[in-house]
Amino acid sequence: MGSEVGVNCPDPKWWLVIAVGLVRAYLAKGSYHSLYFSIEKPLKFFQTGALLEILHCAIGIVPSSVVLTSFQVMSRVFLTWAVTHSVKEVQSEDSVLLFVISWTITEIIRYSFYTFSLLNHLPYLIKWARYTLFIVLYPMGVSGELLTIYAALPFVRQAGLYSISLPNRYNFSFDYYAFLILIMISYIPLFPQLYFHMIYQRRKVLSRTEEHKKFE
């Protein structure tokens, strides 16, 4: 069981690299503006590597919903590559830092939770943080994501990025600008489902912990 932590379970040290990188860059610059450039490469590497977590959920290594995990991971990979990487003009936006900080704190807590759970030694503080801090971190991350997509829209429209216009040999058209707007609209029904799912999980897990303490 112990060997699975380092091989099959996501490692919190991945995201600690990004956290340390952000802090070092901030101390060196004395400003939080454009800190994205200091952690761009590890962010792309670790967030893309998170695609493996979908497989981990599917085969039971990580105790999370495959559907919810797939949505979360794919949306982050999309934002990392198809928005932030592809539209260079948004990389200096403060909204990027907003979602990067949210992702980083969330993943350090979540992966620590999984690691200690696999070791059968889960401190209450980590369990509490896992099921409490999301109350602030999820809205913070979603706000950063939506603001970044919104900031990218005029540049996508001007450059015709990833868009396909008619006529063409395949008789197919695609408007990436409109697609991004649809992505933003999709947050309206999807985010509340994820958020209230975590609220429900928080009540269930923490109330169970409190009941267990009473009987000890």
Coordinates of N, CA and C in Angstrom, one line a residue, residues 14-184:
W14 N 4.2 17.8 -6.4 CA 4.0 18.4 -7.8 C 3.6 19.9 -7.7
W15 N 2.5 20.1 -6.9 CA 2.0 21.4 -6.8 C 2.7 22.3 -5.8
L16 N 3.5 21.7 -4.9 CA 4.3 22.4 -4.0 C 5.4 23.2 -4.8
V17 N 5.8 22.5 -5.9 CA 6.8 23.2 -6.8 C 6.3 24.5 -7.3
I18 N 5.0 24.5 -7.7 CA 4.3 25.7 -8.3 C 4.2 26.7 -7.1
A19 N 3.8 26.3 -5.9 CA 3.6 27.2 -4.8 C 4.9 27.9 -4.5
V20 N 6.0 27.1 -4.4 CA 7.3 27.7 -4.1 C 7.7 28.6 -5.2
G21 N 7.5 28.2 -6.4 CA 7.8 29.1 -7.6 C 7.1 30.4 -7.5
L22 N 5.8 30.4 -7.2 CA 5.1 31.7 -7.0 C 5.6 32.6 -5.9
V23 N 5.9 31.9 -4.8 CA 6.4 32.7 -3.6 C 7.8 33.3 -4.0
R24 N 8.7 32.5 -4.6 CA 10.0 33.0 -4.9 C 9.9 34.1 -5.9
A25 N 9.1 34.0 -6.9 CA 8.9 35.0 -7.9 C 8.4 36.3 -7.3
Y26 N 7.4 36.2 -6.4 CA 6.8 37.3 -5.8 C 7.9 38.1 -4.9
L27 N 8.7 37.3 -4.2 CA 9.7 37.9 -3.3 C 10.8 38.6 -4.2
A28 N 11.1 38.0 -5.3 CA 12.1 38.6 -6.2 C 11.6 39.9 -6.9
K29 N 10.3 39.9 -7.3 CA 9.8 41.0 -8.1 C 9.2 42.0 -7.2
G30 N 8.7 41.6 -6.0 CA 8.0 42.5 -5.1 C 6.6 42.9 -5.6
S31 N 6.1 42.1 -6.6 CA 4.8 42.4 -7.2 C 4.1 41.0 -7.6
Y32 N 2.8 41.0 -7.5 CA 2.1 39.8 -7.9 C 1.7 39.8 -9.4
H33 N 2.0 40.9 -10.1 CA 1.6 41.0 -11.5 C 2.6 40.1 -12.4
S34 N 2.0 39.4 -13.3 CA 2.7 38.5 -14.3 C 3.5 37.4 -13.6
L35 N 3.1 36.9 -12.5 CA 3.8 35.8 -11.9 C 3.6 34.5 -12.6
Y36 N 2.6 34.5 -13.6 CA 2.4 33.3 -14.3 C 3.6 32.8 -15.1
F37 N 4.4 33.7 -15.6 CA 5.6 33.3 -16.3 C 6.6 32.6 -15.5
S38 N 6.6 32.7 -14.2 CA 7.6 32.0 -13.4 C 7.2 30.6 -13.1
I39 N 5.9 30.2 -13.4 CA 5.5 28.8 -13.1 C 4.8 28.2 -14.4
E40 N 5.0 28.9 -15.5 CA 4.3 28.4 -16.7 C 4.6 27.0 -17.1
K41 N 5.9 26.6 -17.2 CA 6.3 25.3 -17.6 C 5.8 24.2 -16.6
P42 N 6.1 24.3 -15.3 CA 5.6 23.3 -14.4 C 4.1 23.2 -14.4
L43 N 3.4 24.3 -14.5 CA 1.9 24.3 -14.5 C 1.4 23.5 -15.7
K44 N 2.0 23.7 -16.9 CA 1.6 22.9 -18.1 C 1.9 21.5 -17.9
F45 N 3.0 21.2 -17.4 CA 3.4 19.8 -17.2 C 2.5 19.0 -16.2
F46 N 2.4 19.6 -15.0 CA 1.6 19.0 -14.0 C 0.1 18.9 -14.3
Q47 N -0.4 20.0 -14.9 CA -1.9 20.0 -15.2 C -2.2 19.0 -16.3
T48 N -1.3 18.9 -17.3 CA -1.5 17.9 -18.4 C -1.3 16.5 -17.8
G49 N -0.4 16.3 -16.9 CA -0.2 15.0 -16.2 C -1.4 14.6 -15.4
A50 N -2.2 15.5 -15.0 CA -3.4 15.2 -14.2 C -4.4 14.4 -15.0
L51 N -4.2 14.3 -16.3 CA -5.1 13.5 -17.2 C -5.1 12.0 -16.7
L52 N -3.9 11.6 -16.1 CA -3.8 10.3 -15.6 C -4.8 10.0 -14.4
E53 N -5.2 11.1 -13.8 CA -6.1 10.9 -12.6 C -7.4 10.4 -13.0
I54 N -7.8 10.7 -14.3 CA -9.1 10.1 -14.8 C -9.0 8.6 -14.8
L55 N -7.9 8.1 -15.3 CA -7.6 6.7 -15.3 C -7.6 6.1 -13.9
H56 N -6.9 6.9 -12.9 CA -6.8 6.4 -11.5 C -8.2 6.3 -10.9
C57 N -9.1 7.2 -11.3 CA -10.5 7.2 -10.7 C -11.2 6.0 -11.3
A58 N -11.0 5.7 -12.6 CA -11.7 4.7 -13.3 C -11.4 3.3 -12.8
I59 N -10.1 3.1 -12.4 CA -9.7 1.8 -11.9 C -9.7 1.7 -10.3
G60 N -10.1 2.8 -9.7 CA -10.3 2.8 -8.2 C -9.1 3.2 -7.4
I61 N -8.1 3.7 -7.9 CA -6.9 4.1 -7.1 C -7.2 5.3 -6.3
V62 N -7.9 6.3 -7.0 CA -8.3 7.5 -6.3 C -9.9 7.5 -6.1
P63 N -10.3 7.6 -4.9 CA -11.8 7.5 -4.6 C -12.6 8.7 -5.0
S64 N -12.7 9.0 -6.3 CA -13.4 10.2 -6.7 C -14.3 9.7 -7.9
S65 N -15.3 10.6 -8.2 CA -16.2 10.3 -9.3 C -15.5 10.5 -10.6
V66 N -15.6 9.5 -11.5 CA -14.9 9.6 -12.8 C -15.5 10.8 -13.6
V67 N -16.8 11.0 -13.6 CA -17.4 12.1 -14.3 C -17.0 13.4 -13.8
L68 N -17.1 13.6 -12.5 CA -16.7 14.9 -11.9 C -15.2 15.2 -12.1
T69 N -14.4 14.2 -12.0 CA -12.9 14.3 -12.2 C -12.6 14.6 -13.6
S70 N -13.3 14.0 -14.5 CA -13.0 14.2 -16.0 C -13.4 15.6 -16.3
F71 N -14.5 16.1 -15.8 CA -14.9 17.5 -16.1 C -13.9 18.5 -15.6
Q72 N -13.5 18.3 -14.3 CA -12.5 19.2 -13.7 C -11.2 19.2 -14.4
V73 N -10.6 18.0 -14.7 CA -9.3 17.9 -15.3 C -9.3 18.4 -16.7
M74 N -10.3 18.0 -17.5 CA -10.4 18.5 -18.9 C -10.6 20.0 -19.0
S75 N -11.4 20.5 -18.1 CA -11.6 22.0 -18.1 C -10.3 22.7 -17.8
R76 N -9.5 22.2 -16.9 CA -8.3 22.8 -16.5 C -7.3 22.7 -17.6
V77 N -7.2 21.5 -18.3 CA -6.3 21.3 -19.4 C -6.6 22.3 -20.5
F78 N -7.9 22.4 -20.8 CA -8.4 23.3 -21.8 C -8.0 24.7 -21.5
L79 N -8.2 25.1 -20.3 CA -7.9 26.5 -19.9 C -6.4 26.8 -20.0
T80 N -5.6 25.7 -19.6 CA -4.1 25.9 -19.6 C -3.6 26.0 -21.0
W81 N -4.0 25.1 -22.0 CA -3.5 25.1 -23.3 C -4.3 25.9 -24.3
A82 N -5.6 25.7 -24.4 CA -6.4 26.3 -25.4 C -6.7 27.8 -25.2
V83 N -6.5 28.2 -24.0 CA -6.8 29.7 -23.7 C -5.5 30.4 -23.3
T84 N -5.0 30.0 -22.1 CA -3.8 30.8 -21.6 C -2.6 30.6 -22.4
H85 N -2.3 29.4 -22.9 CA -1.1 29.2 -23.8 C -1.3 29.8 -25.1
S86 N -2.5 29.6 -25.7 CA -2.8 30.0 -27.1 C -3.0 31.5 -27.2
V87 N -3.5 32.2 -26.2 CA -3.7 33.6 -26.3 C -2.7 34.3 -25.4
K88 N -1.5 34.6 -25.9 CA -0.4 35.2 -25.1 C -0.8 36.4 -24.4
E89 N -1.7 37.2 -24.9 CA -2.1 38.5 -24.4 C -2.7 38.4 -23.0
V90 N -3.3 37.2 -22.6 CA -4.0 37.1 -21.3 C -3.0 36.6 -20.2
Q91 N -1.8 36.2 -20.6 CA -0.9 35.6 -19.6 C -0.5 36.5 -18.5
S92 N -0.6 37.8 -18.8 CA -0.2 38.8 -17.7 C -1.4 39.3 -16.9
E93 N -2.6 38.7 -17.2 CA -3.8 39.1 -16.5 C -3.8 38.6 -15.1
D94 N -4.3 39.4 -14.2 CA -4.3 39.0 -12.8 C -5.3 37.8 -12.6
S95 N -6.3 37.7 -13.5 CA -7.2 36.6 -13.4 C -6.5 35.2 -13.5
V96 N -5.4 35.2 -14.3 CA -4.7 33.9 -14.4 C -4.1 33.5 -13.1
L97 N -3.5 34.5 -12.4 CA -2.9 34.2 -11.1 C -4.0 33.7 -10.1
L98 N -5.2 34.3 -10.3 CA -6.3 33.9 -9.4 C -6.6 32.4 -9.5
F99 N -6.8 31.9 -10.7 CA -7.1 30.5 -10.8 C -5.8 29.6 -10.5
V100 N -4.6 30.1 -10.8 CA -3.4 29.3 -10.5 C -3.3 29.1 -9.0
I101 N -3.5 30.1 -8.2 CA -3.4 30.0 -6.8 C -4.5 29.1 -6.3
S102 N -5.7 29.3 -6.8 CA -6.8 28.4 -6.3 C -6.5 26.9 -6.6
W103 N -6.1 26.6 -7.9 CA -5.7 25.3 -8.3 C -4.6 24.7 -7.4
T104 N -3.6 25.5 -7.1 CA -2.4 25.1 -6.4 C -2.8 24.7 -5.0
I105 N -3.5 25.6 -4.3 CA -3.9 25.3 -2.9 C -4.8 24.1 -2.8
T106 N -5.8 24.0 -3.7 CA -6.8 22.9 -3.8 C -6.1 21.6 -4.0
E107 N -5.1 21.5 -4.9 CA -4.5 20.3 -5.3 C -3.5 19.8 -4.2
I108 N -2.8 20.7 -3.5 CA -1.9 20.4 -2.4 C -2.7 19.7 -1.3
I109 N -3.9 20.3 -1.0 CA -4.7 19.8 0.1 C -5.3 18.4 -0.4
R110 N -5.8 18.4 -1.6 CA -6.5 17.2 -2.1 C -5.6 16.0 -2.2
Y111 N -4.4 16.2 -2.8 CA -3.4 15.1 -2.9 C -2.8 14.7 -1.6
S112 N -2.7 15.6 -0.7 CA -2.3 15.3 0.7 C -3.3 14.4 1.4
F113 N -4.6 14.7 1.1 CA -5.7 13.9 1.7 C -5.6 12.5 1.1
Y114 N -5.5 12.3 -0.2 CA -5.4 11.0 -0.8 C -4.2 10.2 -0.2
T115 N -3.0 10.9 -0.1 CA -1.8 10.3 0.3 C -1.9 9.7 1.7
F116 N -2.4 10.6 2.7 CA -2.5 10.2 4.0 C -3.6 9.1 4.2
S117 N -4.7 9.2 3.3 CA -5.7 8.1 3.4 C -5.2 6.8 3.0
L118 N -4.3 6.8 2.0 CA -3.7 5.5 1.5 C -2.8 5.0 2.6
L119 N -2.2 5.8 3.4 CA -1.3 5.4 4.5 C -2.1 5.1 5.8
N120 N -3.5 5.2 5.7 CA -4.3 4.9 6.8 C -4.0 5.8 8.1
H121 N -3.6 7.0 7.8 CA -3.2 8.0 8.9 C -3.6 9.4 8.4
L122 N -4.9 9.7 8.5 CA -5.4 11.0 7.9 C -5.6 12.0 9.1
P123 N -4.8 13.0 9.2 CA -5.0 14.0 10.2 C -6.3 14.8 10.0
Y124 N -7.0 15.1 11.1 CA -8.3 15.8 11.0 C -8.1 17.1 10.3
L125 N -7.0 17.8 10.5 CA -6.8 19.1 9.9 C -6.8 19.0 8.4
I126 N -6.2 18.0 7.8 CA -6.2 17.8 6.4 C -7.6 17.5 5.9
K127 N -8.3 16.6 6.6 CA -9.7 16.3 6.3 C -10.6 17.5 6.3
W128 N -10.4 18.3 7.4 CA -11.2 19.6 7.5 C -10.9 20.5 6.4
A129 N -9.6 20.7 6.0 CA -9.2 21.6 5.0 C -9.8 21.1 3.6
R130 N -9.7 19.8 3.4 CA -10.2 19.2 2.1 C -11.7 19.5 1.9
Y131 N -12.5 19.5 3.0 CA -13.9 19.7 2.9 C -14.4 21.1 3.4
T132 N -13.5 22.0 3.5 CA -13.9 23.3 4.0 C -13.4 24.5 3.1
L133 N -12.1 24.4 2.8 CA -11.5 25.5 2.1 C -12.0 25.7 0.6
F134 N -12.6 24.6 0.1 CA -13.2 24.7 -1.3 C -14.3 25.8 -1.3
I135 N -14.9 26.1 -0.1 CA -16.0 27.0 -0.1 C -15.5 28.4 -0.6
V136 N -14.2 28.7 -0.4 CA -13.7 29.9 -0.9 C -12.9 29.7 -2.2
L137 N -12.2 28.6 -2.3 CA -11.3 28.3 -3.4 C -12.0 28.0 -4.7
Y138 N -13.1 27.3 -4.7 CA -13.8 27.0 -5.9 C -14.4 28.2 -6.6
P139 N -15.1 29.1 -5.8 CA -15.5 30.3 -6.5 C -14.4 31.2 -7.0
M140 N -13.3 31.2 -6.2 CA -12.1 32.0 -6.6 C -11.5 31.5 -7.9
G141 N -11.4 30.1 -8.0 CA -10.8 29.5 -9.2 C -11.7 29.8 -10.4
V142 N -13.0 29.6 -10.2 CA -14.0 29.7 -11.3 C -14.0 31.2 -11.8
S143 N -13.9 32.1 -10.9 CA -13.9 33.5 -11.2 C -12.7 33.8 -12.1
G144 N -11.5 33.3 -11.7 CA -10.3 33.5 -12.5 C -10.4 32.9 -13.8
E145 N -11.0 31.7 -13.9 CA -11.1 31.0 -15.2 C -12.0 31.8 -16.2
L146 N -13.2 32.2 -15.6 CA -14.1 33.0 -16.5 C -13.6 34.3 -16.9
L147 N -12.9 35.0 -16.0 CA -12.3 36.3 -16.3 C -11.2 36.2 -17.4
T148 N -10.5 35.1 -17.3 CA -9.4 34.8 -18.3 C -10.0 34.5 -19.7
I149 N -11.0 33.7 -19.7 CA -11.7 33.4 -21.0 C -12.2 34.7 -21.6
Y150 N -12.9 35.5 -20.7 CA -13.5 36.7 -21.2 C -12.4 37.7 -21.7
A151 N -11.3 37.7 -21.1 CA -10.2 38.6 -21.5 C -9.6 38.1 -22.8
A152 N -9.7 36.8 -23.1 CA -9.2 36.3 -24.4 C -10.1 36.5 -25.6
L153 N -11.4 36.7 -25.3 CA -12.3 36.8 -26.4 C -12.0 37.8 -27.5
P154 N -11.6 39.1 -27.2 CA -11.3 40.0 -28.3 C -10.1 39.6 -29.1
F155 N -9.1 39.0 -28.5 CA -7.9 38.5 -29.2 C -8.2 37.3 -30.1
V156 N -9.1 36.4 -29.6 CA -9.5 35.3 -30.4 C -10.3 35.7 -31.6
R157 N -11.2 36.7 -31.4 CA -12.0 37.2 -32.5 C -11.2 37.9 -33.6
Q158 N -10.2 38.7 -33.1 CA -9.4 39.5 -34.0 C -8.5 38.6 -34.9
A159 N -7.9 37.5 -34.2 CA -7.0 36.7 -34.9 C -7.7 35.5 -35.7
G160 N -9.0 35.3 -35.3 CA -9.7 34.1 -35.9 C -9.1 32.8 -35.4
L161 N -8.6 32.8 -34.2 CA -7.9 31.7 -33.6 C -8.7 30.4 -33.7
Y162 N -8.2 29.4 -34.2 CA -8.8 28.0 -34.2 C -10.1 28.0 -34.9
S163 N -10.5 29.0 -35.6 CA -11.8 29.1 -36.3 C -11.6 28.6 -37.8
I164 N -12.7 28.0 -38.3 CA -12.7 27.5 -39.7 C -13.9 28.1 -40.4
S165 N -13.6 28.8 -41.4 CA -14.7 29.5 -42.2 C -15.0 28.8 -43.5
L166 N -16.2 29.0 -43.9 CA -16.7 28.5 -45.2 C -16.3 29.5 -46.3
P167 N -16.1 29.1 -47.5 CA -16.2 27.7 -48.0 C -14.9 26.9 -47.8
N168 N -15.0 25.6 -47.6 CA -13.8 24.8 -47.6 C -14.2 23.4 -48.1
R169 N -13.3 22.5 -48.3 CA -13.5 21.2 -49.0 C -14.4 20.3 -48.1
Y170 N -14.4 20.6 -46.8 CA -15.2 19.7 -45.9 C -16.6 20.3 -45.6
N171 N -16.9 21.5 -46.2 CA -18.2 22.1 -45.9 C -18.5 22.2 -44.4
F172 N -17.5 22.6 -43.7 CA -17.6 22.6 -42.2 C -17.0 24.0 -41.7
S173 N -17.7 24.5 -40.7 CA -17.2 25.8 -40.1 C -17.2 25.6 -38.6
F174 N -16.3 26.4 -38.0 CA -16.2 26.4 -36.6 C -15.7 27.8 -36.1
D175 N -16.5 28.3 -35.1 CA -16.2 29.6 -34.6 C -15.7 29.5 -33.2
Y176 N -14.4 29.6 -32.9 CA -13.8 29.4 -31.6 C -14.3 30.4 -30.6
Y177 N -14.5 31.6 -31.2 CA -15.0 32.8 -30.3 C -16.3 32.4 -29.7
A178 N -17.3 31.9 -30.6 CA -18.6 31.5 -30.1 C -18.5 30.3 -29.2
F179 N -17.5 29.4 -29.5 CA -17.3 28.2 -28.6 C -16.9 28.6 -27.2
L180 N -16.0 29.6 -27.1 CA -15.6 30.1 -25.8 C -16.7 30.7 -25.0
I181 N -17.6 31.4 -25.7 CA -18.8 31.9 -25.0 C -19.7 30.8 -24.5
L182 N -19.8 29.7 -25.3 CA -20.6 28.6 -24.8 C -20.0 27.9 -23.6
I183 N -18.6 27.9 -23.6 CA -17.9 27.3 -22.5 C -18.2 28.1 -21.2
M184 N -18.2 29.4 -21.4 CA -18.5 30.3 -20.2 C -19.9 30.1 -19.7

